[in-house]
Short mmCIF file of the C-alpha atoms (twelve columns), coordinates in Angstrom:
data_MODEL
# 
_entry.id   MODEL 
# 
loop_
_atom_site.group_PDB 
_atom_site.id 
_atom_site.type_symbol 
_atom_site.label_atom_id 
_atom_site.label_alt_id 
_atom_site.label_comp_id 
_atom_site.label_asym_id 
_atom_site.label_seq_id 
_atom_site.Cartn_x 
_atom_site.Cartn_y 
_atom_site.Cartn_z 
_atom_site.pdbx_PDB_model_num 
ATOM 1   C CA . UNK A 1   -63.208 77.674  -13.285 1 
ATOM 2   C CA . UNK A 2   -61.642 76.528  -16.393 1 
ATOM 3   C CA . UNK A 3   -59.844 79.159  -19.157 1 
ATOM 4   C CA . UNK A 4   -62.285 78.221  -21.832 1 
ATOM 5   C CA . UNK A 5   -65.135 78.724  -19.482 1 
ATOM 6   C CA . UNK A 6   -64.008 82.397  -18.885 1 
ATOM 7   C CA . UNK A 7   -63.158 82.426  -23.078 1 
ATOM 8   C CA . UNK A 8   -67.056 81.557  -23.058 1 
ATOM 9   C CA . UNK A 9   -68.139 84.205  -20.846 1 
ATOM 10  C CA . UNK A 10  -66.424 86.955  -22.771 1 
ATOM 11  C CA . UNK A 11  -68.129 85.269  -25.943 1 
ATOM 12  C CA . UNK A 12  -71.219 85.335  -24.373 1 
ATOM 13  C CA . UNK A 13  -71.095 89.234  -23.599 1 
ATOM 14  C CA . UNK A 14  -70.067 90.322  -26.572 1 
ATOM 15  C CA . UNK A 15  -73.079 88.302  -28.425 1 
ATOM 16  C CA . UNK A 16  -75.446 90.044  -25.503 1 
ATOM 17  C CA . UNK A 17  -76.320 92.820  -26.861 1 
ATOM 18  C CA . UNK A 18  -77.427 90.911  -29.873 1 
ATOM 19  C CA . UNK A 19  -79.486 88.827  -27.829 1 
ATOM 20  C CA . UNK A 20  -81.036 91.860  -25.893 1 
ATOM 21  C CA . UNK A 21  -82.295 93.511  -29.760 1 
ATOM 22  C CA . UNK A 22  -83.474 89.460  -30.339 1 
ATOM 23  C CA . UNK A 23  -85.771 89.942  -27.136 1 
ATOM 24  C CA . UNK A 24  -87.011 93.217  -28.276 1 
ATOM 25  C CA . UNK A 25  -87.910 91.844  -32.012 1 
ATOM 26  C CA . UNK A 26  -89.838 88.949  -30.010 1 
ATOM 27  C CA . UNK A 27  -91.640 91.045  -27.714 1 
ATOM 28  C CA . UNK A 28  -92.956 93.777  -30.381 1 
ATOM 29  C CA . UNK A 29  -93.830 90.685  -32.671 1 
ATOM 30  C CA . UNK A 30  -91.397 90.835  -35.593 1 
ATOM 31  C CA . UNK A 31  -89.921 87.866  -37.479 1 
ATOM 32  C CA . UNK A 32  -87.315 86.687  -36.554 1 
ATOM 33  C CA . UNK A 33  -83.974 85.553  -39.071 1 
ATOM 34  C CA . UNK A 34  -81.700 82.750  -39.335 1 
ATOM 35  C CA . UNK A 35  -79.341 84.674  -37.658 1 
ATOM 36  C CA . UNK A 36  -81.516 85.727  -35.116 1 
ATOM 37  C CA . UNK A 37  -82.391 81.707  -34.353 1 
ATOM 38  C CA . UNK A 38  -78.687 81.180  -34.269 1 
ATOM 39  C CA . UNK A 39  -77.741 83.808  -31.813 1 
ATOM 40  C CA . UNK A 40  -80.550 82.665  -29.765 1 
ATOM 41  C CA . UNK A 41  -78.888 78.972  -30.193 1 
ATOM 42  C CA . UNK A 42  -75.588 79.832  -29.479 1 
ATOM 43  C CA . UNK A 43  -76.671 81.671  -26.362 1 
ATOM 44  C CA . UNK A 44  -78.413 78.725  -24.762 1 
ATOM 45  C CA . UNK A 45  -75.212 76.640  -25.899 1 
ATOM 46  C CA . UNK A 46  -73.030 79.373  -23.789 1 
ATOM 47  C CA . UNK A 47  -75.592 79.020  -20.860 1 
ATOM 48  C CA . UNK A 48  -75.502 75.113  -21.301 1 
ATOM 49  C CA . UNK A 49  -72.005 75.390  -21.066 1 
ATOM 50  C CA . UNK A 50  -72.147 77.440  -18.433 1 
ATOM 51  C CA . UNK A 51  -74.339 75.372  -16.529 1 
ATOM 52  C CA . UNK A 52  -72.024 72.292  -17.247 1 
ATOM 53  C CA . UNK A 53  -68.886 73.859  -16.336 1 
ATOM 54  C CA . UNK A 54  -70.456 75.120  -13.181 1 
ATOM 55  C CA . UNK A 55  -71.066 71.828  -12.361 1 
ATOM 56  C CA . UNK A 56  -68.177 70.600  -13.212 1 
ATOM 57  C CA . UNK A 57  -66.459 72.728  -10.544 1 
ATOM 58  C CA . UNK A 58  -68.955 71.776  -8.215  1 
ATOM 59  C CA . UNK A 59  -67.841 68.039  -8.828  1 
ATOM 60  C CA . UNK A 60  -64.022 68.799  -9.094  1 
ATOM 61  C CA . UNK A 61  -64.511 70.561  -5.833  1 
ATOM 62  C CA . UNK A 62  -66.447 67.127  -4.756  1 
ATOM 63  C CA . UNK A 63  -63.555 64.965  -5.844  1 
ATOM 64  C CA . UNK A 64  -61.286 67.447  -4.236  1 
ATOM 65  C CA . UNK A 65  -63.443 66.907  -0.687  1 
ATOM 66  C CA . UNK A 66  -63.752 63.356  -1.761  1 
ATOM 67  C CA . UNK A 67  -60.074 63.057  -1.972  1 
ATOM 68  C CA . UNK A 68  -59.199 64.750  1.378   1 
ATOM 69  C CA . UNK A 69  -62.018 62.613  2.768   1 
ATOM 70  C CA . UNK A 70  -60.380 59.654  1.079   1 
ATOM 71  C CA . UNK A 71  -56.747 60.716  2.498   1 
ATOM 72  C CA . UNK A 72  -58.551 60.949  6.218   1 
ATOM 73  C CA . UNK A 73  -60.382 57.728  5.501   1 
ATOM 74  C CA . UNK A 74  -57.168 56.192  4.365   1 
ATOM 75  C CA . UNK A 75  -55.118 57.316  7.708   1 
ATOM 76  C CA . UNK A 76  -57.996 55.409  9.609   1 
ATOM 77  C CA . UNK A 77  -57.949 52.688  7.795   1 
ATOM 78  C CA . UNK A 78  -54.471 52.639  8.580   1 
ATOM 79  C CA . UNK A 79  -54.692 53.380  11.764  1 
ATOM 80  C CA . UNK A 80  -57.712 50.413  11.854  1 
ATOM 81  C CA . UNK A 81  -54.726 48.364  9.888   1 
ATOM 82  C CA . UNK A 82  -52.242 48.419  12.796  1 
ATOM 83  C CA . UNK A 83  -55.192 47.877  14.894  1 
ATOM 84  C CA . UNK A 84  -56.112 44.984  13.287  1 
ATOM 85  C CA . UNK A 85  -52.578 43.841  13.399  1 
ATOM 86  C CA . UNK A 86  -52.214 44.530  17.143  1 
ATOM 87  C CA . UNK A 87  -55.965 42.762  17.653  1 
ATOM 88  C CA . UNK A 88  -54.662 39.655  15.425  1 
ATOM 89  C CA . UNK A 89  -51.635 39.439  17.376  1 
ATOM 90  C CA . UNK A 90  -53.862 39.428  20.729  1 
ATOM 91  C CA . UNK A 91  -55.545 36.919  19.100  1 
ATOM 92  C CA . UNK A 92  -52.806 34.655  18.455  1 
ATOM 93  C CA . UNK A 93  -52.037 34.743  21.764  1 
ATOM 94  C CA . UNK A 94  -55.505 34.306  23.155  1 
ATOM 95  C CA . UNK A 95  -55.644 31.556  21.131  1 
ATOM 96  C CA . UNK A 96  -52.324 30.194  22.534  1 
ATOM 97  C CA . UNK A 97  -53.593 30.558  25.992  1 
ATOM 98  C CA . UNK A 98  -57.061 28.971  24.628  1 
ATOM 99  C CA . UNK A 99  -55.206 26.060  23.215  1 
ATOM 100 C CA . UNK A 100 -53.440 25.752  26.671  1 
ATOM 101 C CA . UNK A 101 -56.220 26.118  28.274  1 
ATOM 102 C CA . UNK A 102 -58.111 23.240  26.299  1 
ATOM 103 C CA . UNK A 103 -55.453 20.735  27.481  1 
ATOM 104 C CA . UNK A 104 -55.656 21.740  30.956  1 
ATOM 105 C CA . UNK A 105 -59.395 21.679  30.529  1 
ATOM 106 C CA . UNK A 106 -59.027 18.033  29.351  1 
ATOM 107 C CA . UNK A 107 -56.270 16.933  32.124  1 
ATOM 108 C CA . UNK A 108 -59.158 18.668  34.520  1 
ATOM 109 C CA . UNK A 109 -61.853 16.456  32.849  1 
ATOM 110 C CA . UNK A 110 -59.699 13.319  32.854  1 
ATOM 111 C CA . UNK A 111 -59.079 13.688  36.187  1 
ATOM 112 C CA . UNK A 112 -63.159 14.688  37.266  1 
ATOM 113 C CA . UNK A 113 -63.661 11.192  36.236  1 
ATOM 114 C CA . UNK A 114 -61.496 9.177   37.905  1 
ATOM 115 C CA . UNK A 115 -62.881 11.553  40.801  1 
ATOM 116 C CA . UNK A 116 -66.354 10.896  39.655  1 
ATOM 117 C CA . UNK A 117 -65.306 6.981   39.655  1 
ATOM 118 C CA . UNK A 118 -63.999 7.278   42.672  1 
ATOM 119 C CA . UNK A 119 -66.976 9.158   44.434  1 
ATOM 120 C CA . UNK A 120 -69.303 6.130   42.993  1 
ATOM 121 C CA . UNK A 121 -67.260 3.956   44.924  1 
ATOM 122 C CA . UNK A 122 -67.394 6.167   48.158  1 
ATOM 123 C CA . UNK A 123 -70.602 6.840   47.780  1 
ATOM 124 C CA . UNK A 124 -71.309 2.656   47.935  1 
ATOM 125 C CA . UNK A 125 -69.074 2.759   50.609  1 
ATOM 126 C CA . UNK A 126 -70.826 5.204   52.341  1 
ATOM 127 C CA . UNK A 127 -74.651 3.909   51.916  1 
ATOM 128 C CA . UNK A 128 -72.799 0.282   53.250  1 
ATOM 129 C CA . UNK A 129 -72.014 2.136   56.340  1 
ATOM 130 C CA . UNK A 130 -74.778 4.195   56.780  1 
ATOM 131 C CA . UNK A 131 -76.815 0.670   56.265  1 
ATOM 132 C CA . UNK A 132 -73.992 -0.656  59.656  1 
ATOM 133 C CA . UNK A 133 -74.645 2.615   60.925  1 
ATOM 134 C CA . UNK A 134 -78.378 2.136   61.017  1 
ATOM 135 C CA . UNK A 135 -77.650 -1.293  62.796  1 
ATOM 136 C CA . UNK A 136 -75.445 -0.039  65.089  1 
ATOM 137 C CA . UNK A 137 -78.029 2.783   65.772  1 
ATOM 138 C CA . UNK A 138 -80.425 0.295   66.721  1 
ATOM 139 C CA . UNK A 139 -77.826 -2.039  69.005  1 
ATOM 140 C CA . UNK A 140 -76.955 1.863   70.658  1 
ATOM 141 C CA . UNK A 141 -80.608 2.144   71.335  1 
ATOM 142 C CA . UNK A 142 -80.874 -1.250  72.470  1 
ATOM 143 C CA . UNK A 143 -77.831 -0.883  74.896  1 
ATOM 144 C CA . UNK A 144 -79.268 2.456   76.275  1 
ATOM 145 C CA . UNK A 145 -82.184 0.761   77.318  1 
ATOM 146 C CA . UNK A 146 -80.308 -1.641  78.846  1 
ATOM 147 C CA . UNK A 147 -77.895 0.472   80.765  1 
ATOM 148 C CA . UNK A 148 -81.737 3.071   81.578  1 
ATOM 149 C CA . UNK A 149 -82.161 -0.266  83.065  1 
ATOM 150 C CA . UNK A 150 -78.890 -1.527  84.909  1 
ATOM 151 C CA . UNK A 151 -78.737 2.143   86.384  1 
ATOM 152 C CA . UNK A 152 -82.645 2.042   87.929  1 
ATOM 153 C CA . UNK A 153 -80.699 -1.534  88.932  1 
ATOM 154 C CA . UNK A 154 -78.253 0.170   90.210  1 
ATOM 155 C CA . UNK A 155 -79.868 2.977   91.923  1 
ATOM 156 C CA . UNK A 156 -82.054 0.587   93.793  1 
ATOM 157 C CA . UNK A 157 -79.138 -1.463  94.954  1 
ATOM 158 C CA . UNK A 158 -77.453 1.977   96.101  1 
ATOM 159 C CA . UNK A 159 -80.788 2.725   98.111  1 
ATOM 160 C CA . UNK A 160 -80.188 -0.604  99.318  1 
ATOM 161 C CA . UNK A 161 -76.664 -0.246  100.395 1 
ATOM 162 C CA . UNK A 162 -77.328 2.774   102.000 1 
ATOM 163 C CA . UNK A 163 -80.122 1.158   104.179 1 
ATOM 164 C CA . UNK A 164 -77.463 -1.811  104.863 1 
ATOM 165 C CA . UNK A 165 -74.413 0.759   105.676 1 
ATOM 166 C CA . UNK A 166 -76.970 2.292   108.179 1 
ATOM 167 C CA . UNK A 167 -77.573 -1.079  109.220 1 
ATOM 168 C CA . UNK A 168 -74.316 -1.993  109.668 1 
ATOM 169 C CA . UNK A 169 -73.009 1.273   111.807 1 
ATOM 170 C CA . UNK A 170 -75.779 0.231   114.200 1 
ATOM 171 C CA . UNK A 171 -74.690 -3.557  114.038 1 
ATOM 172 C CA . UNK A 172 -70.988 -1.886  114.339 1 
ATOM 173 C CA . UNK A 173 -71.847 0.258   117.129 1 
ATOM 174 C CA . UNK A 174 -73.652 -2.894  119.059 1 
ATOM 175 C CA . UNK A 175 -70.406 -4.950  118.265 1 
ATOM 176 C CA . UNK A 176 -68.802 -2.009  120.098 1 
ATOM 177 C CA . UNK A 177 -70.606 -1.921  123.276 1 
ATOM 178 C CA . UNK A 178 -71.082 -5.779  123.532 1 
ATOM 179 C CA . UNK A 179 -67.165 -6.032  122.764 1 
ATOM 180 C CA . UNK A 180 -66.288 -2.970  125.594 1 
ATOM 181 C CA . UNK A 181 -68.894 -5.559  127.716 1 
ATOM 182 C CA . UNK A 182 -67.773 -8.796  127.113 1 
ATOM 183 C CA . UNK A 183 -64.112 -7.648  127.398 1 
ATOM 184 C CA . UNK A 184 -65.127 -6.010  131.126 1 
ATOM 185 C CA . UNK A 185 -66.772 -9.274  131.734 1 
ATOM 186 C CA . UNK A 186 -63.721 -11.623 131.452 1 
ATOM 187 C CA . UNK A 187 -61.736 -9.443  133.097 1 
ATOM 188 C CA . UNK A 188 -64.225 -9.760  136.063 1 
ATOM 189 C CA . UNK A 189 -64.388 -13.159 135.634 1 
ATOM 190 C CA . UNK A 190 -60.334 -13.789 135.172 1 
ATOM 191 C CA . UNK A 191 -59.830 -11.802 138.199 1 
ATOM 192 C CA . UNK A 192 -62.321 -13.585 139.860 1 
ATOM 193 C CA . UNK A 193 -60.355 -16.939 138.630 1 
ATOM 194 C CA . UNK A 194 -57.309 -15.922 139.674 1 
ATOM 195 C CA . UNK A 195 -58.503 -15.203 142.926 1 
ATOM 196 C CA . UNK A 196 -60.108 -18.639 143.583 1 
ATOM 197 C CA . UNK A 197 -57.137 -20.052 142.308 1 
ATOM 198 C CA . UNK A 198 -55.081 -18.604 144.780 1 
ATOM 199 C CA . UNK A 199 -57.298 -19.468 147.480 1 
ATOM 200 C CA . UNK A 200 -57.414 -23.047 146.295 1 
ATOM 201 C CA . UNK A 201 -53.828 -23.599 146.283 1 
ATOM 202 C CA . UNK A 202 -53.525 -21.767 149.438 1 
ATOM 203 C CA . UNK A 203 -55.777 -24.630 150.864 1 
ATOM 204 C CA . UNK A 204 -54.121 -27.482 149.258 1 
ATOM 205 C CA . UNK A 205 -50.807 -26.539 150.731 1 
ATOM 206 C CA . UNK A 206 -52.644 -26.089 154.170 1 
ATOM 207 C CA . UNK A 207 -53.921 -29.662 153.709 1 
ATOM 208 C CA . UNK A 208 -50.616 -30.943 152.381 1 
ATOM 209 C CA . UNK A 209 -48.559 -29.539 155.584 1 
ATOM 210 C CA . UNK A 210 -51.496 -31.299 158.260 1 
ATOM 211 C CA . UNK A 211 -51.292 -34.768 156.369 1 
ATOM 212 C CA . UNK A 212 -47.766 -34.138 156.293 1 
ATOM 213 C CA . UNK A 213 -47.662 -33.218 160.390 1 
ATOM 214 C CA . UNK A 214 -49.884 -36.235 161.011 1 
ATOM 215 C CA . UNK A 215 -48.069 -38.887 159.054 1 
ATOM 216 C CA . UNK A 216 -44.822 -37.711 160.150 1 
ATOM 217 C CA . UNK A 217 -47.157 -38.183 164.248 1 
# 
């Protein structure tokens, strides 16, 4: 509290006992005086005054609390400062990354469409041969059929083999027999040659020798 508030207080006590003979006057009715008015006056002054100054150290100690919260707002705003500064440098750099980032995002894009140009192509190329692909589906299918039906060919032709090898070892194993025959046979009949042969010549030179005897007679 201030000096001249305390000055007031001791002001106001030494006028109390005025003020308490004031209140006694009023209450038992009498007039009051000028000075009594006065007294009462400068009593509600001292009590204004009072009141004022009491609120004025309420609001000095408001400014005082203001002011420390001012100081500890001012450290974090500080403290939000170099934040900020820290979050602005991050952000320079983010954008730096961003701005790289952008070109490699066009270079990607650039390239997605020569990709993209180049898959329209393919893809022409590929519904071209899938269109061959159908058409050599259907010669496949036709060829299967073909070969289903060179192999039941085939198979017959094997059944018939197989009857005509059959046929054969019997026409082999008759070649065998007549062949062991025929070859006993002209032996039979060489020997049998032989032998007349013999006796033939045997009888010629008999018949030469008596012509020969009787001409020589």
């Amino acid at each position: 509290m201030r000096k001249t508030a305390k000055i007031e207080n001791q002001l106001l006590e030494m006028i109390q006992p005025r003020i308490q003979l004031i209140e006694n006057k009023f209450s038992s009715g009498e007039a009051l005086t000028d000075q009594d008015v006065n007294s009462l006056l400068v009593k509600s002054a001292f009590n204004h005054m009072n009141h004022l100054d009491q609120r004025l150290d309420e609001v000095a100690a408001d400014v005082a609390q203001l002011r420390t919260d001012f100081c500890g707002l001012e450290g974090r705003f500080l403290e939000l400062e170099g934040r900020f500064h820290t979050l602005e440098g991050r952000f320079h750099a983010l954008e730096g990354r961003f701005k790289l980032l952008e070109g490699r995002f066009q270079v990607l894009e650039e390239r997605f469409q020569v990709l993209e140009e180049r898959f329209h192509i393919l893809e022409g190329k590929f519904q071209l041969m899938e269109g061959k692909f159908h058409e050599l589906e259907g010669r496949f299918n036709a060829l299967e059929r073909r070969f289903q039906e060179l192999e039941n060919r085939f198979y017959t032709l094997e059944g018939k083999f197989e009857t005509l090898e059959a046929r054969f070892e019997t026409l082999e194993a008759r070649f065998i027999s007549f062949e062991s025959r025929m070859e006993a046979t002209i032996e039979k009949t060489m020997k049998s040659h032989i032998k007349w042969t013999l006796g033939l010549m045997t009888f010629c030179l008999t018949l030469f020798k008596i012509i020969d005897l009787v001409v020589q007679n």
